[in-house]
mmCIF file of N, CA and C in Angstrom:
data_model
loop_
_atom_site.group_PDB
_atom_site.id
_atom_site.type_symbol
_atom_site.label_atom_id
_atom_site.label_comp_id
_atom_site.label_asym_id
_atom_site.label_seq_id
_atom_site.Cartn_x
_atom_site.Cartn_y
_atom_site.Cartn_z
ATOM 1 N N MET C 1 0.840 -1.160 0.000
ATOM 2 C CA MET C 1 0.000 0.000 0.000
ATOM 3 C C MET C 1 0.891 1.229 0.000
ATOM 4 N N THR C 2 0.442 2.240 -0.593
ATOM 5 C CA THR C 2 1.240 3.437 -0.728
ATOM 6 C C THR C 2 1.438 4.132 0.602
ATOM 7 N N SER C 3 2.670 4.272 1.019
ATOM 8 C CA SER C 3 3.080 4.987 2.229
ATOM 9 C C SER C 3 2.162 4.770 3.423
ATOM 10 N N LEU C 4 1.879 3.538 3.736
ATOM 11 C CA LEU C 4 1.059 3.209 4.904
ATOM 12 C C LEU C 4 2.004 2.977 6.070
ATOM 13 N N ARG C 5 2.026 3.925 7.002
ATOM 14 C CA ARG C 5 2.905 3.809 8.164
ATOM 15 C C ARG C 5 2.322 2.797 9.144
ATOM 16 N N GLN C 6 3.176 2.221 9.950
ATOM 17 C CA GLN C 6 2.740 1.221 10.922
ATOM 18 C C GLN C 6 1.732 1.809 11.903
ATOM 19 N N ASP C 7 1.884 3.071 12.266
ATOM 20 C CA ASP C 7 0.981 3.679 13.246
ATOM 21 C C ASP C 7 -0.154 4.474 12.607
ATOM 22 N N SER C 8 -0.317 4.400 11.291
ATOM 23 C CA SER C 8 -1.277 5.275 10.626
ATOM 24 C C SER C 8 -2.726 4.966 10.971
ATOM 25 N N LEU C 9 -3.050 3.751 11.361
ATOM 26 C CA LEU C 9 -4.423 3.414 11.722
ATOM 27 C C LEU C 9 -4.621 3.313 13.226
ATOM 28 N N SER C 10 -3.555 3.354 13.988
ATOM 29 C CA SER C 10 -3.665 3.106 15.422
ATOM 30 C C SER C 10 -4.350 4.227 16.190
ATOM 31 N N THR C 11 -4.426 5.425 15.635
ATOM 32 C CA THR C 11 -5.065 6.539 16.338
ATOM 33 C C THR C 11 -6.579 6.534 16.184
ATOM 34 N N HIS C 12 -7.104 5.627 15.410
ATOM 35 C CA HIS C 12 -8.546 5.558 15.168
ATOM 36 C C HIS C 12 -9.146 4.389 15.942
ATOM 37 N N ASN C 13 -10.397 4.532 16.345
ATOM 38 C CA ASN C 13 -11.050 3.411 17.022
ATOM 39 C C ASN C 13 -11.549 2.406 15.986
ATOM 40 N N ALA C 14 -12.014 1.258 16.434
ATOM 41 C CA ALA C 14 -12.415 0.172 15.532
ATOM 42 C C ALA C 14 -13.534 0.597 14.588
ATOM 43 N N THR C 15 -14.490 1.361 15.072
ATOM 44 C CA THR C 15 -15.596 1.802 14.216
ATOM 45 C C THR C 15 -15.086 2.690 13.093
ATOM 46 N N GLN C 16 -14.184 3.593 13.395
ATOM 47 C CA GLN C 16 -13.635 4.469 12.363
ATOM 48 C C GLN C 16 -12.814 3.685 11.346
ATOM 49 N N ARG C 17 -12.057 2.685 11.798
ATOM 50 C CA ARG C 17 -11.220 1.899 10.887
ATOM 51 C C ARG C 17 -12.053 1.170 9.847
ATOM 52 N N GLU C 18 -13.297 0.818 10.157
ATOM 53 C CA GLU C 18 -14.148 0.128 9.187
ATOM 54 C C GLU C 18 -14.328 0.948 7.922
ATOM 55 N N TYR C 19 -14.262 2.262 8.037
ATOM 56 C CA TYR C 19 -14.589 3.131 6.915
ATOM 57 C C TYR C 19 -13.390 3.877 6.343
ATOM 58 N N ILE C 20 -12.188 3.622 6.856
ATOM 59 C CA ILE C 20 -10.986 4.224 6.289
ATOM 60 C C ILE C 20 -10.661 3.476 5.006
ATOM 61 N N ARG C 21 -10.525 4.209 3.911
ATOM 62 C CA ARG C 21 -10.266 3.584 2.622
ATOM 63 C C ARG C 21 -8.819 3.865 2.216
ATOM 64 N N VAL C 22 -8.134 2.829 1.746
ATOM 65 C CA VAL C 22 -6.759 2.970 1.274
ATOM 66 C C VAL C 22 -6.684 2.515 -0.173
ATOM 67 N N GLU C 23 -5.726 3.070 -0.907
ATOM 68 C CA GLU C 23 -5.546 2.730 -2.314
ATOM 69 C C GLU C 23 -4.295 1.879 -2.486
ATOM 70 N N PRO C 24 -4.429 0.679 -3.053
ATOM 71 C CA PRO C 24 -3.256 -0.161 -3.311
ATOM 72 C C PRO C 24 -2.428 0.400 -4.467
ATOM 73 N N GLU C 25 -1.166 0.011 -4.509
ATOM 74 C CA GLU C 25 -0.300 0.415 -5.611
ATOM 75 C C GLU C 25 -0.698 -0.318 -6.883
ATOM 76 N N GLU C 26 -0.183 0.169 -8.002
ATOM 77 C CA GLU C 26 -0.493 -0.409 -9.311
ATOM 78 C C GLU C 26 -0.068 -1.871 -9.438
ATOM 79 N N LYS C 27 1.010 -2.270 -8.749
ATOM 80 C CA LYS C 27 1.541 -3.621 -8.941
ATOM 81 C C LYS C 27 0.806 -4.695 -8.143
ATOM 82 N N GLN C 28 -0.283 -4.342 -7.493
ATOM 83 C CA GLN C 28 -1.059 -5.333 -6.749
ATOM 84 C C GLN C 28 -1.711 -6.322 -7.715
ATOM 85 N N ARG C 29 -1.953 -7.529 -7.201
ATOM 86 C CA ARG C 29 -2.648 -8.553 -7.990
ATOM 87 C C ARG C 29 -3.949 -8.870 -7.276
ATOM 88 N N VAL C 30 -5.019 -9.018 -8.028
ATOM 89 C CA VAL C 30 -6.316 -9.251 -7.415
ATOM 90 C C VAL C 30 -7.120 -10.242 -8.250
ATOM 91 N N SER C 31 -7.865 -11.085 -7.562
ATOM 92 C CA SER C 31 -8.807 -11.996 -8.211
ATOM 93 C C SER C 31 -10.129 -11.905 -7.465
ATOM 94 N N LEU C 32 -11.223 -11.963 -8.199
ATOM 95 C CA LEU C 32 -12.554 -11.976 -7.607
ATOM 96 C C LEU C 32 -13.177 -13.338 -7.850
ATOM 97 N N PHE C 33 -13.902 -13.832 -6.848
ATOM 98 C CA PHE C 33 -14.559 -15.130 -6.948
ATOM 99 C C PHE C 33 -16.012 -14.992 -6.534
ATOM 100 N N LYS C 34 -16.890 -15.591 -7.311
ATOM 101 C CA LYS C 34 -18.309 -15.656 -6.969
ATOM 102 C C LYS C 34 -18.699 -17.123 -7.012
ATOM 103 N N GLU C 35 -19.206 -17.620 -5.896
ATOM 104 C CA GLU C 35 -19.597 -19.030 -5.776
ATOM 105 C C GLU C 35 -18.448 -19.955 -6.169
ATOM 106 N N GLY C 36 -17.224 -19.590 -5.779
ATOM 107 C CA GLY C 36 -16.056 -20.421 -6.027
ATOM 108 C C GLY C 36 -15.465 -20.311 -7.415
ATOM 109 N N ARG C 37 -16.061 -19.510 -8.290
ATOM 110 C CA ARG C 37 -15.552 -19.370 -9.655
ATOM 111 C C ARG C 37 -14.861 -18.022 -9.822
ATOM 112 N N LYS C 38 -13.661 -18.072 -10.397
ATOM 113 C CA LYS C 38 -12.919 -16.836 -10.642
ATOM 114 C C LYS C 38 -13.546 -16.100 -11.822
ATOM 115 N N PHE C 39 -13.669 -14.798 -11.682
ATOM 116 C CA PHE C 39 -14.176 -14.000 -12.793
ATOM 117 C C PHE C 39 -13.535 -12.623 -12.770
ATOM 118 N N GLY C 40 -13.751 -11.886 -13.824
ATOM 119 C CA GLY C 40 -13.311 -10.501 -13.866
ATOM 120 C C GLY C 40 -11.854 -10.304 -14.192
ATOM 121 N N ASP C 41 -11.349 -10.944 -15.262
ATOM 122 C CA ASP C 41 -9.978 -10.653 -15.693
ATOM 123 C C ASP C 41 -9.868 -9.163 -15.985
ATOM 124 N N GLY C 42 -8.743 -8.591 -15.655
ATOM 125 C CA GLY C 42 -8.568 -7.162 -15.873
ATOM 126 C C GLY C 42 -9.160 -6.309 -14.769
ATOM 127 N N VAL C 43 -9.473 -6.917 -13.634
ATOM 128 C CA VAL C 43 -10.044 -6.180 -12.506
ATOM 129 C C VAL C 43 -8.924 -5.530 -11.709
ATOM 130 N N ARG C 44 -9.144 -4.295 -11.303
ATOM 131 C CA ARG C 44 -8.190 -3.565 -10.475
ATOM 132 C C ARG C 44 -8.933 -2.964 -9.295
ATOM 133 N N VAL C 45 -8.372 -3.075 -8.110
ATOM 134 C CA VAL C 45 -8.990 -2.493 -6.919
ATOM 135 C C VAL C 45 -8.624 -1.016 -6.863
ATOM 136 N N ARG C 46 -9.637 -0.161 -6.800
ATOM 137 C CA ARG C 46 -9.401 1.288 -6.684
ATOM 138 C C ARG C 46 -9.128 1.668 -5.240
ATOM 139 N N ASP C 47 -9.945 1.167 -4.312
ATOM 140 C CA ASP C 47 -9.688 1.384 -2.892
ATOM 141 C C ASP C 47 -10.385 0.300 -2.092
ATOM 142 N N ILE C 48 -9.943 0.155 -0.842
ATOM 143 C CA ILE C 48 -10.433 -0.939 -0.008
ATOM 144 C C ILE C 48 -10.510 -0.474 1.443
ATOM 145 N N SER C 49 -11.503 -0.982 2.168
ATOM 146 C CA SER C 49 -11.626 -0.737 3.607
ATOM 147 C C SER C 49 -11.990 -2.066 4.261
ATOM 148 N N ALA C 50 -12.183 -2.061 5.561
ATOM 149 C CA ALA C 50 -12.568 -3.288 6.257
ATOM 150 C C ALA C 50 -13.973 -3.729 5.868
ATOM 151 N N LYS C 51 -14.807 -2.813 5.386
ATOM 152 C CA LYS C 51 -16.205 -3.114 5.064
ATOM 153 C C LYS C 51 -16.484 -3.309 3.580
ATOM 154 N N ALA C 52 -15.679 -2.718 2.708
ATOM 155 C CA ALA C 52 -16.018 -2.732 1.283
ATOM 156 C C ALA C 52 -14.776 -2.531 0.430
ATOM 157 N N PHE C 53 -14.949 -2.785 -0.875
ATOM 158 C CA PHE C 53 -13.902 -2.454 -1.825
ATOM 159 C C PHE C 53 -14.540 -1.935 -3.101
ATOM 160 N N CYS C 54 -13.806 -1.101 -3.802
ATOM 161 C CA CYS C 54 -14.265 -0.528 -5.061
ATOM 162 C C CYS C 54 -13.337 -1.052 -6.151
ATOM 163 N N VAL C 55 -13.903 -1.624 -7.207
ATOM 164 C CA VAL C 55 -13.091 -2.192 -8.277
ATOM 165 C C VAL C 55 -13.337 -1.465 -9.590
ATOM 166 N N ARG C 56 -12.348 -1.552 -10.453
ATOM 167 C CA ARG C 56 -12.468 -1.052 -11.815
ATOM 168 C C ARG C 56 -12.146 -2.228 -12.733
ATOM 169 N N SER C 57 -12.893 -2.354 -13.813
ATOM 170 C CA SER C 57 -12.669 -3.455 -14.742
ATOM 171 C C SER C 57 -12.717 -2.940 -16.173
ATOM 172 N N ARG C 58 -11.941 -3.586 -17.024
ATOM 173 C CA ARG C 58 -12.001 -3.254 -18.453
ATOM 174 C C ARG C 58 -13.287 -3.769 -19.071
ATOM 175 N N TYR C 59 -13.935 -4.691 -18.398
ATOM 176 C CA TYR C 59 -15.134 -5.321 -18.927
ATOM 177 C C TYR C 59 -16.296 -5.110 -17.973
ATOM 178 N N LEU C 60 -17.480 -5.101 -18.501
ATOM 179 C CA LEU C 60 -18.678 -5.003 -17.678
ATOM 180 C C LEU C 60 -18.856 -6.321 -16.932
ATOM 181 N N LEU C 61 -18.975 -6.248 -15.614
ATOM 182 C CA LEU C 61 -19.123 -7.451 -14.799
ATOM 183 C C LEU C 61 -20.611 -7.757 -14.636
ATOM 184 N N LYS C 62 -21.199 -8.326 -15.672
ATOM 185 C CA LYS C 62 -22.640 -8.592 -15.683
ATOM 186 C C LYS C 62 -23.059 -9.590 -14.618
ATOM 187 N N CYS C 63 -22.137 -10.420 -14.182
ATOM 188 C CA CYS C 63 -22.501 -11.445 -13.206
ATOM 189 C C CYS C 63 -22.611 -10.887 -11.790
ATOM 190 N N MET C 64 -22.210 -9.638 -11.570
ATOM 191 C CA MET C 64 -22.300 -9.044 -10.233
ATOM 192 C C MET C 64 -23.570 -8.210 -10.114
ATOM 193 N N ILE C 65 -24.347 -8.492 -9.073
ATOM 194 C CA ILE C 65 -25.514 -7.664 -8.786
ATOM 195 C C ILE C 65 -25.488 -7.283 -7.310
ATOM 196 N N LYS C 66 -26.203 -6.239 -6.971
ATOM 197 C CA LYS C 66 -26.222 -5.752 -5.596
ATOM 198 C C LYS C 66 -26.655 -6.872 -4.656
ATOM 199 N N GLY C 67 -25.915 -7.030 -3.570
ATOM 200 C CA GLY C 67 -26.221 -8.053 -2.576
ATOM 201 C C GLY C 67 -25.452 -9.350 -2.754
ATOM 202 N N ASP C 68 -24.755 -9.518 -3.879
ATOM 203 C CA ASP C 68 -23.945 -10.723 -4.094
ATOM 204 C C ASP C 68 -22.795 -10.779 -3.100
ATOM 205 N N GLU C 69 -22.444 -11.989 -2.695
ATOM 206 C CA GLU C 69 -21.243 -12.190 -1.890
ATOM 207 C C GLU C 69 -20.099 -12.497 -2.838
ATOM 208 N N ILE C 70 -19.064 -11.678 -2.763
ATOM 209 C CA ILE C 70 -17.898 -11.807 -3.630
ATOM 210 C C ILE C 70 -16.674 -11.992 -2.749
ATOM 211 N N ASP C 71 -15.849 -12.985 -3.073
ATOM 212 C CA ASP C 71 -14.583 -13.181 -2.369
ATOM 213 C C ASP C 71 -13.499 -12.438 -3.129
ATOM 214 N N LEU C 72 -12.680 -11.713 -2.406
ATOM 215 C CA LEU C 72 -11.586 -10.943 -2.974
ATOM 216 C C LEU C 72 -10.274 -11.552 -2.505
ATOM 217 N N ASP C 73 -9.434 -11.974 -3.447
ATOM 218 C CA ASP C 73 -8.100 -12.480 -3.136
ATOM 219 C C ASP C 73 -7.118 -11.447 -3.664
ATOM 220 N N MET C 74 -6.369 -10.845 -2.756
ATOM 221 C CA MET C 74 -5.510 -9.736 -3.144
ATOM 222 C C MET C 74 -4.107 -9.940 -2.600
ATOM 223 N N VAL C 75 -3.108 -9.754 -3.449
ATOM 224 C CA VAL C 75 -1.714 -9.858 -3.052
ATOM 225 C C VAL C 75 -1.126 -8.453 -3.084
ATOM 226 N N LEU C 76 -0.620 -7.995 -1.933
ATOM 227 C CA LEU C 76 -0.028 -6.664 -1.832
ATOM 228 C C LEU C 76 1.456 -6.780 -1.528
ATOM 229 N N ASN C 77 2.249 -5.948 -2.147
ATOM 230 C CA ASN C 77 3.661 -5.839 -1.839
ATOM 231 C C ASN C 77 3.804 -4.693 -0.850
ATOM 232 N N LEU C 78 4.193 -4.976 0.383
ATOM 233 C CA LEU C 78 4.240 -3.964 1.429
ATOM 234 C C LEU C 78 5.611 -3.318 1.594
ATOM 235 N N ARG C 79 6.444 -3.364 0.598
ATOM 236 C CA ARG C 79 7.764 -2.723 0.681
ATOM 237 C C ARG C 79 7.687 -1.285 0.299
#
């Protein structure tokens, strides 16, 4: 994650941390799964919090509708 200091979230309480959104670097890798099936090649995470994530895709993700449970597998380089 871009310039995320070790103490950057420690000054906030748990409720506030749920809604703090951070932006991953460009070199992150992400996969989305719905019902165990991988979908959404070309998906990029714009930002993420403990409660939600916002994605951008080169393709329309017709299989996603409001209320769906989606698993997010994300690899971040923390250097």
